[in-house]
mmCIF file of C-alpha atoms in Angstrom:
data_model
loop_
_atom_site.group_PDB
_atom_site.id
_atom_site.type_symbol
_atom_site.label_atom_id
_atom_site.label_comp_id
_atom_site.label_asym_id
_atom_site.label_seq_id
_atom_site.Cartn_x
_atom_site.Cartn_y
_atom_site.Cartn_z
ATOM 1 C CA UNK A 62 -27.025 31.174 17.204
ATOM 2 C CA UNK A 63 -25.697 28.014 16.539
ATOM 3 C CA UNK A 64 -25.594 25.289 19.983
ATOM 4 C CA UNK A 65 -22.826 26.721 22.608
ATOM 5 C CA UNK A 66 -19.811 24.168 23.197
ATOM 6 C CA UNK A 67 -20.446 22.648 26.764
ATOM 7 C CA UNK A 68 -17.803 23.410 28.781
ATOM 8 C CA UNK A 69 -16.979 21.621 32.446
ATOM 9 C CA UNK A 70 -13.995 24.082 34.552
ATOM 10 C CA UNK A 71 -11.963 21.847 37.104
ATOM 11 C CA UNK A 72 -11.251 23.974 40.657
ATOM 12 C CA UNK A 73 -9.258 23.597 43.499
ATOM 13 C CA UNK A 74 -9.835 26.646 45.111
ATOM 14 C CA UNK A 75 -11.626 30.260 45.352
ATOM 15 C CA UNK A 76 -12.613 30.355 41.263
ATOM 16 C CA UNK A 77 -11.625 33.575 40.297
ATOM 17 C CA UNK A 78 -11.087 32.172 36.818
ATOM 18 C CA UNK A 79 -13.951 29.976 36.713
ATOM 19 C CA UNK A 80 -16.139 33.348 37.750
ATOM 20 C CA UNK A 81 -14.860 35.246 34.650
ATOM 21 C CA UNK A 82 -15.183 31.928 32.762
ATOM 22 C CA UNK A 83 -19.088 31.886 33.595
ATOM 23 C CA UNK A 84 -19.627 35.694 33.516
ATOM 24 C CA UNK A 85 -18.696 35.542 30.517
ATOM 25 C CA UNK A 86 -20.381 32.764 29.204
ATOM 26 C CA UNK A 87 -23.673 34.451 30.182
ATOM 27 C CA UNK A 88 -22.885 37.311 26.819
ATOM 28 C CA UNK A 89 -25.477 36.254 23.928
ATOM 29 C CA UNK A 90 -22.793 35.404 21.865
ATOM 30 C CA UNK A 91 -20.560 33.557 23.510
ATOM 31 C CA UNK A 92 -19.929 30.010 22.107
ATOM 32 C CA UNK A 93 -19.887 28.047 25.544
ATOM 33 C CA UNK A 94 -22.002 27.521 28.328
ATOM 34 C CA UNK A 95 -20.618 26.152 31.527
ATOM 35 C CA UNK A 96 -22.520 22.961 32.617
ATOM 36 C CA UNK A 97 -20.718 21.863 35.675
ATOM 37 C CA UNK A 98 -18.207 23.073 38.048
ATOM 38 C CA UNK A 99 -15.460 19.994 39.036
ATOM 39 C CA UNK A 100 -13.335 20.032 42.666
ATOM 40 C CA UNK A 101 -11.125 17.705 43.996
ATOM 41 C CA UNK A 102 -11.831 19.588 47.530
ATOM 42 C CA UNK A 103 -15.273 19.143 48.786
ATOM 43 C CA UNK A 104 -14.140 22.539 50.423
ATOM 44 C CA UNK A 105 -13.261 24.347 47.670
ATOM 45 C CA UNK A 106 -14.937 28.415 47.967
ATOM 46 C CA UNK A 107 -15.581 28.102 44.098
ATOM 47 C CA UNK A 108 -17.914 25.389 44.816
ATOM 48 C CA UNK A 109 -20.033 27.938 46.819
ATOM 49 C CA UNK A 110 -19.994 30.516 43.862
ATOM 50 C CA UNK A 111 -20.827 28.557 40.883
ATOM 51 C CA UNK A 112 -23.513 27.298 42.659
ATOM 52 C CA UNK A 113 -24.630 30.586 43.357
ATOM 53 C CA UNK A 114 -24.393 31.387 39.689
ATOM 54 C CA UNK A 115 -26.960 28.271 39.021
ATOM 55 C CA UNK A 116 -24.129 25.515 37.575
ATOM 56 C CA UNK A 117 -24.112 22.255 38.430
ATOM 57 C CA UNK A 118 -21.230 21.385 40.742
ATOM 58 C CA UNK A 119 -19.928 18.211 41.853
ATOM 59 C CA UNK A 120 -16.597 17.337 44.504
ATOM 60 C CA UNK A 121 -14.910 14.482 43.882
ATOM 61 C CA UNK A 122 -11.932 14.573 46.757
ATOM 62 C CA UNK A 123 -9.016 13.067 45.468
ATOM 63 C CA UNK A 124 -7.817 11.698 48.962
ATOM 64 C CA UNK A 125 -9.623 9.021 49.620
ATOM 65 C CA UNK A 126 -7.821 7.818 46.309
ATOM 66 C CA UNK A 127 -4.920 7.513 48.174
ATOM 67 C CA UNK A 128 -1.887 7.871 45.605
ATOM 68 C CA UNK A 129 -3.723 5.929 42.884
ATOM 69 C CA UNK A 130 -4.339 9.520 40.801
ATOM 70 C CA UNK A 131 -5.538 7.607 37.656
ATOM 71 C CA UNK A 132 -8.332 6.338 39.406
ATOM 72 C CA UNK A 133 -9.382 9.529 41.098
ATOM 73 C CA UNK A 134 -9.214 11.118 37.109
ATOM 74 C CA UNK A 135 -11.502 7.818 36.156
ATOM 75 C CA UNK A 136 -13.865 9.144 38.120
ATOM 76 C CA UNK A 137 -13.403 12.864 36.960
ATOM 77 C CA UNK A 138 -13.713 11.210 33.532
ATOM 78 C CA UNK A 139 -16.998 9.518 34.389
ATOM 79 C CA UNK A 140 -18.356 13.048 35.823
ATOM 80 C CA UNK A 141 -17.372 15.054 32.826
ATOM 81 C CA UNK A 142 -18.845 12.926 30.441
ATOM 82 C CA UNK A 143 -22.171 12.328 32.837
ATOM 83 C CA UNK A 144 -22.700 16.091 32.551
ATOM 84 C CA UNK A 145 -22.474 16.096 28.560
ATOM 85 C CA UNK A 146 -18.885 18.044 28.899
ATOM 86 C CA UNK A 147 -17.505 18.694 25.231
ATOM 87 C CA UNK A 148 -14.542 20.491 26.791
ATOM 88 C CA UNK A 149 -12.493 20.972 30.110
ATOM 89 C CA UNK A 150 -11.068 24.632 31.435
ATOM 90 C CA UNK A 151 -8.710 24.365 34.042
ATOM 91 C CA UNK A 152 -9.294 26.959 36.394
ATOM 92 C CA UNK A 153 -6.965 26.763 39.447
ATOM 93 C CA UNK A 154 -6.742 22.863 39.364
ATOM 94 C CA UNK A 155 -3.940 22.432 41.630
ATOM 95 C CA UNK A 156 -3.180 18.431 40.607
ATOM 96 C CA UNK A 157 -0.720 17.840 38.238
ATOM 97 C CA UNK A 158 -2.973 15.751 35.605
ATOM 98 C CA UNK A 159 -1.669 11.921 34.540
ATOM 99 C CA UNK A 160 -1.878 10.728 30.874
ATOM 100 C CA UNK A 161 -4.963 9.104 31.367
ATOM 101 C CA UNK A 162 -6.990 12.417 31.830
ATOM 102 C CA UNK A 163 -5.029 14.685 29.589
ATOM 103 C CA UNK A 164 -5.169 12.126 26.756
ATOM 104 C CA UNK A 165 -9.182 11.896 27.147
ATOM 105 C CA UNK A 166 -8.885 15.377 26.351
ATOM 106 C CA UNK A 167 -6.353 15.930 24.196
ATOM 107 C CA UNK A 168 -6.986 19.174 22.414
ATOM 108 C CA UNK A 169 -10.225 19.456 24.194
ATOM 109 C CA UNK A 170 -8.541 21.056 27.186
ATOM 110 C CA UNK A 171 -7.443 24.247 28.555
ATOM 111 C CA UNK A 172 -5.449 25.691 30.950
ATOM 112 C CA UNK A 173 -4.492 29.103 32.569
ATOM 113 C CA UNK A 174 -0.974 29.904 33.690
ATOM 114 C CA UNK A 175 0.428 33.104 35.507
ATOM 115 C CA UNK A 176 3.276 33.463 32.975
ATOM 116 C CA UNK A 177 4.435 34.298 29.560
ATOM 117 C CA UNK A 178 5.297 30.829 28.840
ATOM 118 C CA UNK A 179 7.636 29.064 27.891
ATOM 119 C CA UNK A 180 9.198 30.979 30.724
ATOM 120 C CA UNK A 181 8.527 29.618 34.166
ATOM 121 C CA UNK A 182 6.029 27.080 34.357
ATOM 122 C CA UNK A 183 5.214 25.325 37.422
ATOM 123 C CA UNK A 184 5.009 27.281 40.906
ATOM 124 C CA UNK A 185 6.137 30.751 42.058
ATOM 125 C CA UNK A 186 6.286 32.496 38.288
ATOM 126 C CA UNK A 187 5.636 36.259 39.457
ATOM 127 C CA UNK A 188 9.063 35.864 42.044
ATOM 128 C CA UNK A 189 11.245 34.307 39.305
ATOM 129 C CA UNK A 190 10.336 36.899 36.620
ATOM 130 C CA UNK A 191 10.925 39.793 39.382
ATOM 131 C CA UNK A 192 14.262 38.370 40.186
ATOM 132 C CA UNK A 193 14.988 37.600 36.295
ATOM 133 C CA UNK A 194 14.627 41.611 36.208
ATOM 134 C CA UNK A 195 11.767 40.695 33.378
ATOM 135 C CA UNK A 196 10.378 44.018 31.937
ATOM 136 C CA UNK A 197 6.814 42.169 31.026
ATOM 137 C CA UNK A 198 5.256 39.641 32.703
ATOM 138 C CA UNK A 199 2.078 37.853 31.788
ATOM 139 C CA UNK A 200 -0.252 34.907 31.611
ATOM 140 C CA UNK A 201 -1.043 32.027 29.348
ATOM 141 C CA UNK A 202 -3.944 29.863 28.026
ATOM 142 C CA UNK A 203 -2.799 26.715 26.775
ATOM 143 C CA UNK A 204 -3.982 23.531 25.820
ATOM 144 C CA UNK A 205 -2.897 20.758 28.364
ATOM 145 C CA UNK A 206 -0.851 18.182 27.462
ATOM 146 C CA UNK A 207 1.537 15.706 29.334
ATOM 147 C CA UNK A 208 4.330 17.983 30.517
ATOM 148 C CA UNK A 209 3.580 20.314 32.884
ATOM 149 C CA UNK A 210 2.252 23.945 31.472
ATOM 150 C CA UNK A 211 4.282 22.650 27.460
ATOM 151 C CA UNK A 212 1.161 22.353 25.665
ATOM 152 C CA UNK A 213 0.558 24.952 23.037
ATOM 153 C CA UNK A 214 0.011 28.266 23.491
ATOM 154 C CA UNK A 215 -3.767 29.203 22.693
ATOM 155 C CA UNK A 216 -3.388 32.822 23.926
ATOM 156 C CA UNK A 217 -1.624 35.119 25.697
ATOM 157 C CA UNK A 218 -1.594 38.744 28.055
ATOM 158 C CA UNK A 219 1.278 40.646 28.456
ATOM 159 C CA UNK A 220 1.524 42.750 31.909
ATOM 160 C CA UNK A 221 4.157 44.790 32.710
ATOM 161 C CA UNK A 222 6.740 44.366 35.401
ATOM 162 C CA UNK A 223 6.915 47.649 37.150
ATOM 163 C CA UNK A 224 9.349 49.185 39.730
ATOM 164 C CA UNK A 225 8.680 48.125 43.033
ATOM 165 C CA UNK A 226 6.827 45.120 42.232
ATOM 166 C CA UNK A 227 6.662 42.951 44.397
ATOM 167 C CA UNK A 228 4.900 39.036 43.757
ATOM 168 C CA UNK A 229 1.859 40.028 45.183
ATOM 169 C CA UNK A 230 1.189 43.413 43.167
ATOM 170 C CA UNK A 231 2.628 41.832 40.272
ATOM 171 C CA UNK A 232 0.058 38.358 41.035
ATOM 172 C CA UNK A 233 -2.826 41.379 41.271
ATOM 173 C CA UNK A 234 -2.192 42.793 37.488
ATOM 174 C CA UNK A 235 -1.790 39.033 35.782
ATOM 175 C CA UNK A 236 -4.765 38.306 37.780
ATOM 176 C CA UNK A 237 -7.012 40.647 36.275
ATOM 177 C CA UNK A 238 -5.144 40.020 32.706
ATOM 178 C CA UNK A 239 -6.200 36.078 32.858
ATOM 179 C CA UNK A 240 -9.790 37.225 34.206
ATOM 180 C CA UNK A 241 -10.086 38.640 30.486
ATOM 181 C CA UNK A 242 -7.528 36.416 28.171
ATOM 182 C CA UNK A 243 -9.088 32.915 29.613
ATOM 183 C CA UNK A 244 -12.850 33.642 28.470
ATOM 184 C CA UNK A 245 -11.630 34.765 25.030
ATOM 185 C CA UNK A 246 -8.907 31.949 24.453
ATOM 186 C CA UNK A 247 -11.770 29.546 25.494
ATOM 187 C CA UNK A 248 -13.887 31.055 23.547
ATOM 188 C CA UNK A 249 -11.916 30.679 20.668
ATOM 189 C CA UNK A 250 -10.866 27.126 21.602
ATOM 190 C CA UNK A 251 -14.367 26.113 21.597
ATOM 191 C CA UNK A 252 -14.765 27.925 18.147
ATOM 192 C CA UNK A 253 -12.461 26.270 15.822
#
């Protein structure tokens, strides 16, 4: 097999994307191997796993940065190139990114939304399609770009919307649907 792509996942929280992102990665033939794990919160329970899972991991807590965000993603920047980083999954980043970062990147890096988009980027996406009445709800992989969850669409997951839903069952399903779409839209990032 050819060299696997060299992937770095940004986390702000537990990782249940970035888990599926490295169990996945460990298949013989997947094109990407995970070589570091990114937070902006020292704190962050993902942090814990991947270290458990042998990846490099590294906090850099965007507070002491005050409101200056571009020079909290120079140092991101730094960090992913340090560790050799040939592309960047967003896995539960919860920053909105600047241009600095997402131009560094530009087509280099991927994100994971909780909705069919175009419809309902941003926050709160199983609510709105519930109260939409939406028959089919979803989740994305996209490449990042300025705007906030407009980049194009890499892949996506359809999940139904069933009676009785409520956010939280309905966060449960698209959950487990972005646990499989994000390693295979990476994957296939990484492969072009």
């Amino acid at each position: 097999m050819t060299e696997r792509a060299k992937v770095a996942v940004l986390i702000s929280g537990r990782g249940s994307n970035m888990t599926a992102l490295i169990e996945a990665s460990k298949a013989p033939d997947c094109p990407y191997a995970v070589v570091l794990v990114l937070s902006n919160k020292p704190e962050a329970e993902g942090l814990v796993l991947a270290a458990e899972a042998g990846i490099p991991t590294l906090a850099i807590d965007h507070k002491p940065f005050g409101a200056d965000r571009e020079r909290h993603e120079c140092a991101l920047d730094a960090a992913l190139r340090e560790a050799g980083a040939e592309y960047v999954a967003l896995a539960g980043y919860m920053r909105v990114l600047t241009p600095y970062l997402v131009e560094a990147w530009a087509g280099r890096m991927i994100n994971i939304h909780p909705s069919l988009l175009p419809k309902y980027p941003g926050l709160d996406t199983h609510r709105r399609a519930i109260e939409a009445g939406d028959k089919e709800a979803g989740c994305t992989a996209h490449l990042v770009t300025a705007g906030v969850d407009e980049g194009p669409v890499v892949d996506q997951a359809v999940v139904p919307v069933l009676p009785g839903d409520t956010p939280e069952t309905l966060a449960a399903r698209v959950l487990a649907a972005e646990h499989a779409l994000y390693p295979r839209a990476l994957a296939g990032l990484v492969a072009r």
